[in-house]
mmCIF file of C-alpha atoms in Angstrom:
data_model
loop_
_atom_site.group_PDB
_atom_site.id
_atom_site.type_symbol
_atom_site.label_atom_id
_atom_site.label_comp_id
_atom_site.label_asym_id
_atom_site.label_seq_id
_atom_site.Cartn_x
_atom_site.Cartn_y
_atom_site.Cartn_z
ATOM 1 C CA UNK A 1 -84.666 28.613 -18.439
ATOM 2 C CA UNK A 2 -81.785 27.913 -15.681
ATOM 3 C CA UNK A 3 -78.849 27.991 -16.263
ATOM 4 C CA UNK A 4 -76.494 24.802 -15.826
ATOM 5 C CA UNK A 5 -74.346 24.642 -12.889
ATOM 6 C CA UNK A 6 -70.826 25.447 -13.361
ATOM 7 C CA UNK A 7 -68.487 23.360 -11.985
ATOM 8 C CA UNK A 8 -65.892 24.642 -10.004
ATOM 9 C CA UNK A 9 -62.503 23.941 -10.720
ATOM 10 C CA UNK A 10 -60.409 21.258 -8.786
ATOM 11 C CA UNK A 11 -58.318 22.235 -5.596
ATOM 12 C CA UNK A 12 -55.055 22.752 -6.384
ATOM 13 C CA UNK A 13 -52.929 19.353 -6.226
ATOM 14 C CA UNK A 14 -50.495 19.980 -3.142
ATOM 15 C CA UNK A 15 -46.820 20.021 -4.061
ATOM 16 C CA UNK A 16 -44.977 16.593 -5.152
ATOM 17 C CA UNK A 17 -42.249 15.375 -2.642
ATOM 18 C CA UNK A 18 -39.080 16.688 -2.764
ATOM 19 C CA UNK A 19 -37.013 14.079 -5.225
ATOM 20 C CA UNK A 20 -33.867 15.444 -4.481
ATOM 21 C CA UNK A 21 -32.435 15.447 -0.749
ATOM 22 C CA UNK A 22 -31.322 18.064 1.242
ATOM 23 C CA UNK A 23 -27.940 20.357 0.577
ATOM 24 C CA UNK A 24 -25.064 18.352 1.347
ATOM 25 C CA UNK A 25 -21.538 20.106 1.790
ATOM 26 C CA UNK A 26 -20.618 23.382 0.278
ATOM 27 C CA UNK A 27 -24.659 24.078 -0.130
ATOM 28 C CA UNK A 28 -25.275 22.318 -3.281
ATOM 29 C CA UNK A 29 -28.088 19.963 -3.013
ATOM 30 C CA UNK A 30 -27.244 16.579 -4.901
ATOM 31 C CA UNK A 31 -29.224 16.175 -7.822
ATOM 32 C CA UNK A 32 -31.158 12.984 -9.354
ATOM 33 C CA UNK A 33 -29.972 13.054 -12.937
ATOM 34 C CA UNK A 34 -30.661 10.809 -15.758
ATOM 35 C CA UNK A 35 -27.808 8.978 -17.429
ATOM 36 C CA UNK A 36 -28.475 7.139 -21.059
ATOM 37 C CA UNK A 37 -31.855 7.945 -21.151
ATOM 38 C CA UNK A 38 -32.245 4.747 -18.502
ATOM 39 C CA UNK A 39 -30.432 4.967 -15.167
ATOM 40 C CA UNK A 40 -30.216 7.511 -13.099
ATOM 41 C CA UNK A 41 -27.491 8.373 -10.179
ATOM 42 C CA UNK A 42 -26.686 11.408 -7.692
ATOM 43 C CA UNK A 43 -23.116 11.038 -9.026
ATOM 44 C CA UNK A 44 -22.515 14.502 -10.123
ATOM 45 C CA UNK A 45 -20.065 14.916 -13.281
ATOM 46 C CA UNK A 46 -16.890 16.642 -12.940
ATOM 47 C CA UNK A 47 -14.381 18.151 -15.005
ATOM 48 C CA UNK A 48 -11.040 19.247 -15.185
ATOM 49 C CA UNK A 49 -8.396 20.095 -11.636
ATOM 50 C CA UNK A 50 -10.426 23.397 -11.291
ATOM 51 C CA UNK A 51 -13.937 21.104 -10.180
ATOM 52 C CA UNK A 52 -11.638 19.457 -8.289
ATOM 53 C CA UNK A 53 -10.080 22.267 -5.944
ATOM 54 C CA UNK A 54 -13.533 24.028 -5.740
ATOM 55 C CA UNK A 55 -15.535 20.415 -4.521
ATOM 56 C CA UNK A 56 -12.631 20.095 -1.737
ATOM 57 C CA UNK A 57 -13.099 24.012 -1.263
ATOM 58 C CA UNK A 58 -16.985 23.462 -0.756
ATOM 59 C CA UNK A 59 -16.661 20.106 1.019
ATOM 60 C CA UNK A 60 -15.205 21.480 4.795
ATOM 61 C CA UNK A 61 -14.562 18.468 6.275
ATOM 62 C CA UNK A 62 -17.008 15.968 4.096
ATOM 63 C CA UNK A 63 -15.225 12.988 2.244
ATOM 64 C CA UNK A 64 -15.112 13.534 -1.588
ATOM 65 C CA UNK A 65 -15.134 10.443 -3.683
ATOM 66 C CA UNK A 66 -14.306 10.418 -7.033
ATOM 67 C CA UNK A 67 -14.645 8.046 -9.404
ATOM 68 C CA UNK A 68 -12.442 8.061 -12.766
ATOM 69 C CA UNK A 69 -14.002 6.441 -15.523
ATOM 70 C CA UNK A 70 -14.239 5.632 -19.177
ATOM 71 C CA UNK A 71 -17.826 4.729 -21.221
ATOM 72 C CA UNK A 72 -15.464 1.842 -23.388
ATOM 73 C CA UNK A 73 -14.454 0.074 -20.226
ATOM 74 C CA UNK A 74 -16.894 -3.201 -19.237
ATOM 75 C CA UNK A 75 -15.715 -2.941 -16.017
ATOM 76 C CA UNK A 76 -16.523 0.733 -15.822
ATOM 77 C CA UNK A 77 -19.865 0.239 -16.743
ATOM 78 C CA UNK A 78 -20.891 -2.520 -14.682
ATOM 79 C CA UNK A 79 -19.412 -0.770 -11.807
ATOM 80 C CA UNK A 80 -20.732 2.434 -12.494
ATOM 81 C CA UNK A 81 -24.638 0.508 -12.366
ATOM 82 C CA UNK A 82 -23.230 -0.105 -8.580
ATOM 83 C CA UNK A 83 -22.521 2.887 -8.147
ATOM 84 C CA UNK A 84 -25.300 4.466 -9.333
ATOM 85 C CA UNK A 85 -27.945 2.050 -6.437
ATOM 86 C CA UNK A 86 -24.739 3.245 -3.915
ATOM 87 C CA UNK A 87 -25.214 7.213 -4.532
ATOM 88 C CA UNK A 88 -28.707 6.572 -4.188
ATOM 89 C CA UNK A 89 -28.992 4.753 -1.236
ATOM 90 C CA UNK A 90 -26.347 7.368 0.451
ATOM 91 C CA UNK A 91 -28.232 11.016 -1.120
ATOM 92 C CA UNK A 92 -31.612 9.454 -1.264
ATOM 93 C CA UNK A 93 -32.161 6.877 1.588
ATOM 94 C CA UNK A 94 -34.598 7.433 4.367
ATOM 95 C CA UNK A 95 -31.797 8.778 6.931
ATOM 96 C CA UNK A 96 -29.559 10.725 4.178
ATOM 97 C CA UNK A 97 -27.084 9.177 6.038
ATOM 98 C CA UNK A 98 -24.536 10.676 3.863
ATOM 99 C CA UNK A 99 -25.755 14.260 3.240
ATOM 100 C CA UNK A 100 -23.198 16.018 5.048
ATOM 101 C CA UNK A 101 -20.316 13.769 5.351
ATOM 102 C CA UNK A 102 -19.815 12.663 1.355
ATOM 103 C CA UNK A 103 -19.903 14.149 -1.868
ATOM 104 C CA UNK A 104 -19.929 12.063 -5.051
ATOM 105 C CA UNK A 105 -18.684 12.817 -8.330
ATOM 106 C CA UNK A 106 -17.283 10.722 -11.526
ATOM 107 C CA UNK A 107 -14.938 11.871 -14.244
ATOM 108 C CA UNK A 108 -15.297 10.477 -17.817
ATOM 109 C CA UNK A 109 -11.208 9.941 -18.460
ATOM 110 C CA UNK A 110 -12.595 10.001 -22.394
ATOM 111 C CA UNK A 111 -13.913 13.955 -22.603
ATOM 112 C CA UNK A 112 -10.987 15.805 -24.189
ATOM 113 C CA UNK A 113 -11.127 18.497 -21.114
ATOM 114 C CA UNK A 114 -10.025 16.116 -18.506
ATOM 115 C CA UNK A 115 -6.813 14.673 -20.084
ATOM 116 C CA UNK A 116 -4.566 16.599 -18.635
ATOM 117 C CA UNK A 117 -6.728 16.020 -15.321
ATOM 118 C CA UNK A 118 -6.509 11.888 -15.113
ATOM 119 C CA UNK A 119 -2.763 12.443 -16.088
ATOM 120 C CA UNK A 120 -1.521 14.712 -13.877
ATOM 121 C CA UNK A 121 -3.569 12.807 -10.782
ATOM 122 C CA UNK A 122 -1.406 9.371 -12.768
ATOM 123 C CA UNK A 123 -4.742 6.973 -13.207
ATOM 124 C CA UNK A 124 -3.646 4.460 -14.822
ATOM 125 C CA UNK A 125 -6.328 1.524 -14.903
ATOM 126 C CA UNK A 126 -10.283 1.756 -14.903
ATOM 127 C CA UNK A 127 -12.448 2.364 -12.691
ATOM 128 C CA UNK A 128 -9.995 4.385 -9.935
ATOM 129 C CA UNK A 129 -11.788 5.390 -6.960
ATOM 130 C CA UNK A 130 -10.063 8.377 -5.030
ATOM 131 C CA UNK A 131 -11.481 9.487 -1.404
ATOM 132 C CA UNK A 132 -9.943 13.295 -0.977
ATOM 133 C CA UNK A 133 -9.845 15.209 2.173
ATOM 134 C CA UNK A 134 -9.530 18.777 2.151
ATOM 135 C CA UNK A 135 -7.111 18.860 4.988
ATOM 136 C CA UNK A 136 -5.334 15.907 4.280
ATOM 137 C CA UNK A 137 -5.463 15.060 0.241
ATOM 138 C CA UNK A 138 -6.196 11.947 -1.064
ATOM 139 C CA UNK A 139 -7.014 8.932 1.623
ATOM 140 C CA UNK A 140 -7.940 6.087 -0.462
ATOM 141 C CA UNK A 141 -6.504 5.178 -3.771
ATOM 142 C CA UNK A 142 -7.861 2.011 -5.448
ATOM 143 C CA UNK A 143 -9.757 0.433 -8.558
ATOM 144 C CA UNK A 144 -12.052 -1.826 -7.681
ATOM 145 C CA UNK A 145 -13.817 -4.448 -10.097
ATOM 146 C CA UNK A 146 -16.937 -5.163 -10.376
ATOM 147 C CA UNK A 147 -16.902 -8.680 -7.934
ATOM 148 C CA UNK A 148 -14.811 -6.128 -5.262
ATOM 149 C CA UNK A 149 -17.186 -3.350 -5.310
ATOM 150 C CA UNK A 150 -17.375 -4.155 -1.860
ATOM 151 C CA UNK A 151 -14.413 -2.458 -1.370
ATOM 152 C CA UNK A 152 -16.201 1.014 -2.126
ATOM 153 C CA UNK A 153 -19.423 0.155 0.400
ATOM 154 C CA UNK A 154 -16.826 -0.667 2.869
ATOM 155 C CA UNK A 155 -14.010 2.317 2.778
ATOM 156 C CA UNK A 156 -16.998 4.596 2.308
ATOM 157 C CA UNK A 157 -18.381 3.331 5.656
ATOM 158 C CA UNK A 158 -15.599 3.691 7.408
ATOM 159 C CA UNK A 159 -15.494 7.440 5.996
ATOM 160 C CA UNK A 160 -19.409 8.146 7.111
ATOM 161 C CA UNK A 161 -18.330 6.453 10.990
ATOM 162 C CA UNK A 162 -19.766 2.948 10.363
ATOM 163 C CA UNK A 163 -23.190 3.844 11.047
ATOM 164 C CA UNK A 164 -24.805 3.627 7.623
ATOM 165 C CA UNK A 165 -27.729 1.715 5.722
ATOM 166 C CA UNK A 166 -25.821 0.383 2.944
#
């Protein structure tokens, strides 16, 4: 009797798009991550002064923004949601607009290791956005609410040159 036909197994599937966007300053490539178990954000967590120094060591001459921030604070949270769309529209938008000029990061003023960090840097109301330099320290130093989150689109365009799709 013949035998049946074998079927051959299925081409391989070719390889998903990248999700994450190119290396931006210092060589680290900004990284999608989940937050809650429901949002997501290229916002990359940092901790303590020593996270600090290295991410202005790494960053040449790319704005660092850092967001100080507390999961009790309303405010915080509703501004971190813009935030969140923000990081993704900069790391993850068609022109990566942002990829080598900005780096992103947030500090959680309530983990134990970065008391002496929000202290010594004297935030003293929620959220606090800092833009850092390397060369020239910190040039921007405001909170922002959530109706003046503007304020972050806006000083972070003026950082990137103006020509950006947010």
């Amino acid at each position: 009797p013949p035998r049946p036909a074998v079927a051959s197994p299925p081409p391989p599937l070719p390889p998903p798009p990248p999700t994450n966007p190119s290396p931006s300053p210092g060589g680290e490539t900004p990284v999608l991550r989940v937050r809650d178990n429901r949002t997501t954000t290229y916002l990359r967590e940092m901790v303590g002064e020593g996270e600090l120094l290295a991410a202005l060591a790494a960053a040449g001459r790319a704005t660092v923004v850092v967001k100080f921030y507390a999961p009790f604070c309303r405010a915080c949270k509703a501004v971190g949601v813009k935030m969140d769309k923000l990081s993704k529209q900069v790391y993850g938008g068609e022109d990566g607009a942002g990829l080598d000029q900005v780096v992103m990061y947030e500090v959680d003023i309530s983990d134990e290791r970065n008391v002496d960090f929000y202290k010594k840097h004297n935030v003293t109301r929620l959220p606090t956005f800092r833009f850092y330099k390397a060369t020239e320290g910190v040039v921007e130093d405001f909170t922002c609410s959530p109706s003046r989150f503007g304020t972050v689109r806006s000083k972070l365009r003026e950082h990137l040159g103006g020509e950006t799709g947010f």
